């Protein structure tokens, strides 16, 4: 009887990772990302002498799910970045604010990958660069 309780506790502890496991959807390709759609045409508005341009980046199908950003430019600066599509994973939800913050600081797609969310970070940077390129 003394051994039954530790065996039961350790068995349950060993099963928890299996219950929490979320398999990835393997598309059969060896590449991490592939472009699914080109960046959108910029939407331009002007108010008080400042031109605001909103551009959606390419949608990228990653191993974790689709990634797409929308960038708002105020004049020549990146004013904000918004995720239009993102994988539904805890790592992604934690990484997105960091990626956006770095983008606003760097004012480019030349930002660091967030550890633990490499696939999403790579898709984010590629979609962001497509939006920047589409703006011209």
PDB file of C-alpha atoms in Angstrom:
ATOM      1  CA  UNK A   1       0.000   0.000   0.000  1.00  0.00           C
ATOM      2  CA  UNK A   2       2.916   2.344   0.678  1.00  0.00           C
ATOM      3  CA  UNK A   3       4.017   2.068  -2.959  1.00  0.00           C
ATOM      4  CA  UNK A   4       0.567   2.487  -4.492  1.00  0.00           C
ATOM      5  CA  UNK A   5       0.252   6.228  -3.837  1.00  0.00           C
ATOM      6  CA  UNK A   6       3.657   7.229  -5.326  1.00  0.00           C
ATOM      7  CA  UNK A   7       3.051   4.963  -8.329  1.00  0.00           C
ATOM      8  CA  UNK A   8      -0.356   6.550  -8.915  1.00  0.00           C
ATOM      9  CA  UNK A   9       0.993  10.106  -8.532  1.00  0.00           C
ATOM     10  CA  UNK A  10       3.916   9.470 -10.885  1.00  0.00           C
ATOM     11  CA  UNK A  11       1.628   7.798 -13.431  1.00  0.00           C
ATOM     12  CA  UNK A  12      -0.676  10.826 -13.479  1.00  0.00           C
ATOM     13  CA  UNK A  13       2.334  13.175 -13.701  1.00  0.00           C
ATOM     14  CA  UNK A  14       3.585  11.207 -16.699  1.00  0.00           C
ATOM     15  CA  UNK A  15       0.217  11.449 -18.470  1.00  0.00           C
ATOM     16  CA  UNK A  16      -0.197  15.217 -18.097  1.00  0.00           C
ATOM     17  CA  UNK A  17       2.173  16.064 -21.002  1.00  0.00           C
ATOM     18  CA  UNK A  18       0.214  13.654 -23.206  1.00  0.00           C
ATOM     19  CA  UNK A  19      -3.055  15.384 -22.349  1.00  0.00           C
ATOM     20  CA  UNK A  20      -1.568  18.820 -23.077  1.00  0.00           C
ATOM     21  CA  UNK A  21       0.098  17.796 -26.352  1.00  0.00           C
ATOM     22  CA  UNK A  22      -1.179  19.709 -29.382  1.00  0.00           C
ATOM     23  CA  UNK A  23       0.053  18.158 -32.636  1.00  0.00           C
ATOM     24  CA  UNK A  24       1.162  20.404 -35.458  1.00  0.00           C
ATOM     25  CA  UNK A  25      -0.376  20.114 -38.888  1.00  0.00           C
ATOM     26  CA  UNK A  26       2.324  18.800 -41.202  1.00  0.00           C
ATOM     27  CA  UNK A  27       1.769  19.974 -44.750  1.00  0.00           C
ATOM     28  CA  UNK A  28       4.412  17.642 -46.074  1.00  0.00           C
ATOM     29  CA  UNK A  29       6.691  20.441 -47.240  1.00  0.00           C
ATOM     30  CA  UNK A  30      10.180  20.932 -45.908  1.00  0.00           C
ATOM     31  CA  UNK A  31       9.948  24.715 -45.832  1.00  0.00           C
ATOM     32  CA  UNK A  32       8.714  26.519 -42.751  1.00  0.00           C
ATOM     33  CA  UNK A  33       6.606  29.084 -44.543  1.00  0.00           C
ATOM     34  CA  UNK A  34       5.146  29.637 -47.953  1.00  0.00           C
ATOM     35  CA  UNK A  35       3.477  32.740 -49.263  1.00  0.00           C
ATOM     36  CA  UNK A  36      -0.228  32.246 -49.786  1.00  0.00           C
ATOM     37  CA  UNK A  37      -1.271  35.685 -50.970  1.00  0.00           C
ATOM     38  CA  UNK A  38       0.515  38.894 -51.900  1.00  0.00           C
ATOM     39  CA  UNK A  39       0.347  42.004 -49.768  1.00  0.00           C
ATOM     40  CA  UNK A  40      -2.745  44.152 -50.194  1.00  0.00           C
ATOM     41  CA  UNK A  41      -2.937  47.445 -52.018  1.00  0.00           C
ATOM     42  CA  UNK A  42      -2.208  50.333 -49.639  1.00  0.00           C
ATOM     43  CA  UNK A  43      -5.178  52.289 -48.321  1.00  0.00           C
ATOM     44  CA  UNK A  44      -4.240  55.970 -47.998  1.00  0.00           C
ATOM     45  CA  UNK A  45      -5.998  58.709 -46.048  1.00  0.00           C
ATOM     46  CA  UNK A  46      -4.873  62.216 -45.275  1.00  0.00           C
ATOM     47  CA  UNK A  47      -5.761  64.462 -42.364  1.00  0.00           C
ATOM     48  CA  UNK A  48      -4.097  67.640 -41.150  1.00  0.00           C
ATOM     49  CA  UNK A  49      -1.099  67.238 -43.453  1.00  0.00           C
ATOM     50  CA  UNK A  50      -0.207  63.745 -42.159  1.00  0.00           C
ATOM     51  CA  UNK A  51      -0.728  60.877 -44.562  1.00  0.00           C
ATOM     52  CA  UNK A  52      -1.882  57.605 -43.014  1.00  0.00           C
ATOM     53  CA  UNK A  53      -1.412  54.429 -45.030  1.00  0.00           C
ATOM     54  CA  UNK A  54      -2.725  51.002 -44.009  1.00  0.00           C
ATOM     55  CA  UNK A  55      -1.240  47.944 -45.710  1.00  0.00           C
ATOM     56  CA  UNK A  56      -1.935  44.256 -45.042  1.00  0.00           C
ATOM     57  CA  UNK A  57       1.050  41.964 -45.492  1.00  0.00           C
ATOM     58  CA  UNK A  58       1.045  38.609 -47.219  1.00  0.00           C
ATOM     59  CA  UNK A  59      -0.721  35.701 -45.572  1.00  0.00           C
ATOM     60  CA  UNK A  60       1.822  33.007 -44.763  1.00  0.00           C
ATOM     61  CA  UNK A  61       0.843  29.435 -44.024  1.00  0.00           C
ATOM     62  CA  UNK A  62       3.208  28.213 -41.323  1.00  0.00           C
ATOM     63  CA  UNK A  63       3.373  24.847 -39.587  1.00  0.00           C
ATOM     64  CA  UNK A  64       1.434  26.379 -36.685  1.00  0.00           C
ATOM     65  CA  UNK A  65      -1.189  28.183 -38.796  1.00  0.00           C
ATOM     66  CA  UNK A  66      -1.649  31.308 -40.948  1.00  0.00           C
ATOM     67  CA  UNK A  67       0.179  34.534 -40.099  1.00  0.00           C
ATOM     68  CA  UNK A  68      -0.722  37.958 -41.510  1.00  0.00           C
ATOM     69  CA  UNK A  69      -0.032  41.478 -40.275  1.00  0.00           C
ATOM     70  CA  UNK A  70      -1.543  44.859 -41.041  1.00  0.00           C
ATOM     71  CA  UNK A  71       0.759  47.880 -40.811  1.00  0.00           C
ATOM     72  CA  UNK A  72      -0.390  51.470 -40.341  1.00  0.00           C
ATOM     73  CA  UNK A  73       2.092  54.062 -41.530  1.00  0.00           C
ATOM     74  CA  UNK A  74       1.894  57.681 -40.381  1.00  0.00           C
ATOM     75  CA  UNK A  75       3.957  59.596 -42.895  1.00  0.00           C
ATOM     76  CA  UNK A  76       7.159  57.581 -43.259  1.00  0.00           C
ATOM     77  CA  UNK A  77       6.962  55.913 -39.840  1.00  0.00           C
ATOM     78  CA  UNK A  78       5.329  52.665 -38.756  1.00  0.00           C
ATOM     79  CA  UNK A  79       2.608  53.874 -36.382  1.00  0.00           C
ATOM     80  CA  UNK A  80       1.094  50.510 -35.473  1.00  0.00           C
ATOM     81  CA  UNK A  81       1.058  46.837 -36.347  1.00  0.00           C
ATOM     82  CA  UNK A  82      -1.930  44.555 -35.936  1.00  0.00           C
ATOM     83  CA  UNK A  83      -2.187  40.801 -36.385  1.00  0.00           C
ATOM     84  CA  UNK A  84      -4.923  39.899 -38.860  1.00  0.00           C
ATOM     85  CA  UNK A  85      -4.233  36.157 -38.584  1.00  0.00           C
ATOM     86  CA  UNK A  86      -2.158  34.232 -36.090  1.00  0.00           C
ATOM     87  CA  UNK A  87      -1.847  30.662 -34.825  1.00  0.00           C
ATOM     88  CA  UNK A  88      -3.874  29.848 -31.731  1.00  0.00           C
ATOM     89  CA  UNK A  89      -0.966  28.820 -29.511  1.00  0.00           C
ATOM     90  CA  UNK A  90       0.184  30.161 -26.133  1.00  0.00           C
ATOM     91  CA  UNK A  91       3.677  30.832 -27.489  1.00  0.00           C
ATOM     92  CA  UNK A  92       2.224  32.961 -30.296  1.00  0.00           C
ATOM     93  CA  UNK A  93      -0.021  34.945 -27.976  1.00  0.00           C
ATOM     94  CA  UNK A  94       2.997  35.695 -25.775  1.00  0.00           C
ATOM     95  CA  UNK A  95       5.276  36.537 -28.723  1.00  0.00           C
ATOM     96  CA  UNK A  96       3.034  38.931 -30.692  1.00  0.00           C
ATOM     97  CA  UNK A  97       3.290  41.912 -28.281  1.00  0.00           C
ATOM     98  CA  UNK A  98       7.086  41.529 -28.240  1.00  0.00           C
ATOM     99  CA  UNK A  99       7.262  41.392 -32.032  1.00  0.00           C
ATOM    100  CA  UNK A 100       5.070  44.475 -32.394  1.00  0.00           C
ATOM    101  CA  UNK A 101       7.084  46.405 -29.798  1.00  0.00           C
ATOM    102  CA  UNK A 102      10.360  45.569 -31.547  1.00  0.00           C
ATOM    103  CA  UNK A 103       8.882  46.555 -34.913  1.00  0.00           C
ATOM    104  CA  UNK A 104       7.831  49.962 -33.607  1.00  0.00           C
ATOM    105  CA  UNK A 105      11.290  50.515 -32.130  1.00  0.00           C
ATOM    106  CA  UNK A 106      13.224  49.305 -35.197  1.00  0.00           C
ATOM    107  CA  UNK A 107      10.818  50.836 -37.753  1.00  0.00           C
ATOM    108  CA  UNK A 108      11.601  47.881 -40.015  1.00  0.00           C
ATOM    109  CA  UNK A 109      11.237  44.111 -40.307  1.00  0.00           C
ATOM    110  CA  UNK A 110      14.831  43.669 -39.113  1.00  0.00           C
ATOM    111  CA  UNK A 111      13.878  42.398 -35.643  1.00  0.00           C
ATOM    112  CA  UNK A 112      14.842  39.476 -33.422  1.00  0.00           C
ATOM    113  CA  UNK A 113      12.969  36.187 -33.404  1.00  0.00           C
ATOM    114  CA  UNK A 114      11.107  35.475 -30.166  1.00  0.00           C
ATOM    115  CA  UNK A 115      12.443  32.349 -28.486  1.00  0.00           C
ATOM    116  CA  UNK A 116       9.809  29.623 -28.316  1.00  0.00           C
ATOM    117  CA  UNK A 117       7.827  31.121 -31.201  1.00  0.00           C
ATOM    118  CA  UNK A 118      10.347  30.888 -34.025  1.00  0.00           C
ATOM    119  CA  UNK A 119       7.903  29.752 -36.700  1.00  0.00           C
ATOM    120  CA  UNK A 120       5.401  32.502 -35.901  1.00  0.00           C
ATOM    121  CA  UNK A 121       8.209  35.084 -35.638  1.00  0.00           C
ATOM    122  CA  UNK A 122       9.522  34.147 -39.074  1.00  0.00           C
ATOM    123  CA  UNK A 123       6.029  34.336 -40.591  1.00  0.00           C
ATOM    124  CA  UNK A 124       5.431  37.685 -38.859  1.00  0.00           C
ATOM    125  CA  UNK A 125       8.672  39.168 -40.192  1.00  0.00           C
ATOM    126  CA  UNK A 126       7.970  37.937 -43.733  1.00  0.00           C
ATOM    127  CA  UNK A 127       4.411  39.318 -43.736  1.00  0.00           C
ATOM    128  CA  UNK A 128       5.676  42.587 -42.219  1.00  0.00           C
ATOM    129  CA  UNK A 129       8.344  42.938 -44.909  1.00  0.00           C
ATOM    130  CA  UNK A 130       5.731  42.292 -47.616  1.00  0.00           C
ATOM    131  CA  UNK A 131       3.577  45.105 -46.183  1.00  0.00           C
ATOM    132  CA  UNK A 132       6.567  47.470 -46.057  1.00  0.00           C
ATOM    133  CA  UNK A 133       7.483  46.565 -49.651  1.00  0.00           C
ATOM    134  CA  UNK A 134       3.874  46.995 -50.841  1.00  0.00           C
ATOM    135  CA  UNK A 135       3.801  50.504 -49.412  1.00  0.00           C
ATOM    136  CA  UNK A 136       6.739  51.434 -51.626  1.00  0.00           C
TER     137      UNK A 136
END
